[in-house]
Amino acid sequence: MMGMFKRVQLWAVGASTALMTGPAWAIGGDLPDPPEPDSGGEDEDWFSLIQGALFDGGMIVATLVSLISFIWVSYAGLTKFNEARAGKAEWSEVGLLAVVGAGLLVFTGFLLQQALAIMGN
């Protein structure tokens, strides 16, 4: 008896959900078109659309790589700074890490920018 009540209850919930969402599906034709990628995607040109979407994805990946490298260099710098304050490292090591870290960030940004320029062509 309890199993039948559970089935009726589930059917009632499903039916009411279908009835409530019916109008939402009916007006689905009035939804706006999805935005085109910034770097391409003319009308009726699927290859250009996919290429533009992949380029936008590449820009996101490049931004994430830059962010991770910045966090990594910052963490290493703060760790070395704390070691120098505790007397476990010399202050020249902190300066050297700052210079090398800044150079690494500039070099990483340059390589990612060149990769995006190549992908864009």
mmCIF file of C-alpha atoms in Angstrom:
data_model
loop_
_atom_site.group_PDB
_atom_site.id
_atom_site.type_symbol
_atom_site.label_atom_id
_atom_site.label_comp_id
_atom_site.label_asym_id
_atom_site.label_seq_id
_atom_site.Cartn_x
_atom_site.Cartn_y
_atom_site.Cartn_z
ATOM 1 C CA MET A 1 0.000 0.000 0.000
ATOM 2 C CA MET A 2 2.828 2.383 0.861
ATOM 3 C CA GLY A 3 4.581 1.744 -2.459
ATOM 4 C CA MET A 4 1.492 2.712 -4.440
ATOM 5 C CA PHE A 5 1.103 5.930 -2.446
ATOM 6 C CA LYS A 6 4.731 6.777 -3.197
ATOM 7 C CA ARG A 7 4.180 6.177 -6.932
ATOM 8 C CA VAL A 8 1.057 8.351 -6.988
ATOM 9 C CA GLN A 9 2.902 11.063 -5.079
ATOM 10 C CA LEU A 10 5.836 10.998 -7.526
ATOM 11 C CA TRP A 11 3.439 11.038 -10.484
ATOM 12 C CA ALA A 12 1.617 14.064 -9.041
ATOM 13 C CA VAL A 13 4.877 15.946 -8.489
ATOM 14 C CA GLY A 14 6.045 15.120 -12.023
ATOM 15 C CA ALA A 15 2.748 16.110 -13.595
ATOM 16 C CA SER A 16 2.557 19.403 -11.724
ATOM 17 C CA THR A 17 6.159 20.211 -12.646
ATOM 18 C CA ALA A 18 5.440 19.489 -16.310
ATOM 19 C CA LEU A 19 2.340 21.675 -16.229
ATOM 20 C CA MET A 20 4.161 24.558 -14.557
ATOM 21 C CA THR A 21 7.122 24.513 -16.917
ATOM 22 C CA GLY A 22 4.995 24.107 -20.054
ATOM 23 C CA PRO A 23 4.474 27.851 -20.552
ATOM 24 C CA ALA A 24 8.192 28.452 -20.120
ATOM 25 C CA TRP A 25 8.964 26.058 -22.982
ATOM 26 C CA ALA A 26 6.200 27.555 -25.101
ATOM 27 C CA ILE A 27 7.743 31.037 -25.026
ATOM 28 C CA GLY A 28 11.216 29.610 -25.658
ATOM 29 C CA GLY A 29 11.050 30.873 -29.229
ATOM 30 C CA ASP A 30 11.305 34.424 -27.940
ATOM 31 C CA LEU A 31 14.634 33.851 -26.212
ATOM 32 C CA PRO A 32 17.541 36.014 -27.416
ATOM 33 C CA ASP A 33 20.235 34.539 -29.620
ATOM 34 C CA PRO A 34 23.468 33.490 -27.894
ATOM 35 C CA PRO A 35 26.280 36.012 -28.262
ATOM 36 C CA GLU A 36 28.844 35.501 -31.001
ATOM 37 C CA PRO A 37 32.494 35.072 -29.996
ATOM 38 C CA ASP A 38 34.482 38.304 -29.987
ATOM 39 C CA SER A 39 37.065 37.039 -32.442
ATOM 40 C CA GLY A 40 34.918 35.730 -35.257
ATOM 41 C CA GLY A 41 31.688 34.064 -36.159
ATOM 42 C CA GLU A 42 29.915 35.509 -39.158
ATOM 43 C CA ASP A 43 26.389 34.384 -39.965
ATOM 44 C CA GLU A 44 26.124 30.831 -41.314
ATOM 45 C CA ASP A 45 29.889 30.216 -41.038
ATOM 46 C CA TRP A 46 30.301 27.434 -38.493
ATOM 47 C CA PHE A 47 34.042 27.056 -38.956
ATOM 48 C CA SER A 48 34.606 30.708 -38.128
ATOM 49 C CA LEU A 49 32.255 30.442 -35.142
ATOM 50 C CA ILE A 50 34.085 27.428 -33.694
ATOM 51 C CA GLN A 51 37.468 29.043 -34.359
ATOM 52 C CA GLY A 52 36.347 32.185 -32.525
ATOM 53 C CA ALA A 53 35.055 30.167 -29.573
ATOM 54 C CA LEU A 54 38.345 28.237 -29.353
ATOM 55 C CA PHE A 55 40.297 31.490 -29.489
ATOM 56 C CA ASP A 56 38.189 32.915 -26.649
ATOM 57 C CA GLY A 57 38.846 29.709 -24.681
ATOM 58 C CA GLY A 58 42.569 30.118 -25.363
ATOM 59 C CA MET A 59 42.431 33.639 -23.971
ATOM 60 C CA ILE A 60 40.821 32.312 -20.796
ATOM 61 C CA VAL A 61 43.483 29.599 -20.448
ATOM 62 C CA ALA A 62 46.255 32.167 -20.999
ATOM 63 C CA THR A 63 44.744 34.395 -18.324
ATOM 64 C CA LEU A 64 44.587 31.464 -15.898
ATOM 65 C CA VAL A 65 48.223 30.529 -16.595
ATOM 66 C CA SER A 66 49.265 34.133 -15.939
ATOM 67 C CA LEU A 67 47.258 34.223 -12.725
ATOM 68 C CA ILE A 68 48.717 30.951 -11.456
ATOM 69 C CA SER A 69 52.271 32.073 -12.231
ATOM 70 C CA PHE A 70 51.666 35.386 -10.426
ATOM 71 C CA ILE A 71 50.315 33.577 -7.355
ATOM 72 C CA TRP A 72 53.242 31.152 -7.420
ATOM 73 C CA VAL A 73 55.874 33.903 -7.632
ATOM 74 C CA SER A 74 54.091 35.925 -4.932
ATOM 75 C CA TYR A 75 53.955 32.927 -2.597
ATOM 76 C CA ALA A 76 57.657 32.193 -3.157
ATOM 77 C CA GLY A 77 58.508 35.847 -2.508
ATOM 78 C CA LEU A 78 56.516 35.992 0.716
ATOM 79 C CA THR A 79 58.037 32.722 1.903
ATOM 80 C CA LYS A 80 61.566 33.962 1.204
ATOM 81 C CA PHE A 81 60.748 37.284 2.912
ATOM 82 C CA ASN A 82 59.586 35.455 6.052
ATOM 83 C CA GLU A 83 62.739 33.310 6.000
ATOM 84 C CA ALA A 84 64.876 36.455 5.760
ATOM 85 C CA ARG A 85 63.043 38.021 8.707
ATOM 86 C CA ALA A 86 63.627 34.881 10.755
ATOM 87 C CA GLY A 87 67.342 34.909 9.858
ATOM 88 C CA LYS A 88 67.199 31.670 7.836
ATOM 89 C CA ALA A 89 67.908 33.444 4.525
ATOM 90 C CA GLU A 90 69.760 36.580 3.463
ATOM 91 C CA TRP A 91 68.047 39.687 2.175
ATOM 92 C CA SER A 92 69.962 39.431 -1.085
ATOM 93 C CA GLU A 93 68.079 36.202 -1.774
ATOM 94 C CA VAL A 94 64.798 38.088 -1.411
ATOM 95 C CA GLY A 95 65.956 40.711 -3.913
ATOM 96 C CA LEU A 96 67.226 38.067 -6.319
ATOM 97 C CA LEU A 97 63.920 36.200 -6.114
ATOM 98 C CA ALA A 98 62.013 39.428 -6.778
ATOM 99 C CA VAL A 99 64.075 40.196 -9.890
ATOM 100 C CA VAL A 100 63.927 36.635 -11.233
ATOM 101 C CA GLY A 101 60.209 36.353 -10.435
ATOM 102 C CA ALA A 102 59.428 39.611 -12.208
ATOM 103 C CA GLY A 103 61.448 38.470 -15.217
ATOM 104 C CA LEU A 104 59.616 35.151 -15.209
ATOM 105 C CA LEU A 105 56.248 36.894 -15.148
ATOM 106 C CA VAL A 106 57.205 39.215 -18.007
ATOM 107 C CA PHE A 107 58.561 36.304 -20.052
ATOM 108 C CA THR A 108 55.443 34.198 -19.396
ATOM 109 C CA GLY A 109 53.193 37.096 -20.415
ATOM 110 C CA PHE A 110 55.233 37.624 -23.580
ATOM 111 C CA LEU A 111 55.010 33.955 -24.590
ATOM 112 C CA LEU A 112 51.283 33.802 -23.934
ATOM 113 C CA GLN A 113 50.706 36.982 -25.924
ATOM 114 C CA GLN A 114 52.695 35.558 -28.842
ATOM 115 C CA ALA A 115 50.709 32.309 -28.670
ATOM 116 C CA LEU A 116 47.432 34.225 -28.787
ATOM 117 C CA ALA A 117 48.684 36.265 -31.743
ATOM 118 C CA ILE A 118 49.507 33.049 -33.602
ATOM 119 C CA MET A 119 46.121 31.528 -32.723
ATOM 120 C CA GLY A 120 44.348 34.661 -33.933
ATOM 121 C CA ASN A 121 45.795 34.422 -37.444
#
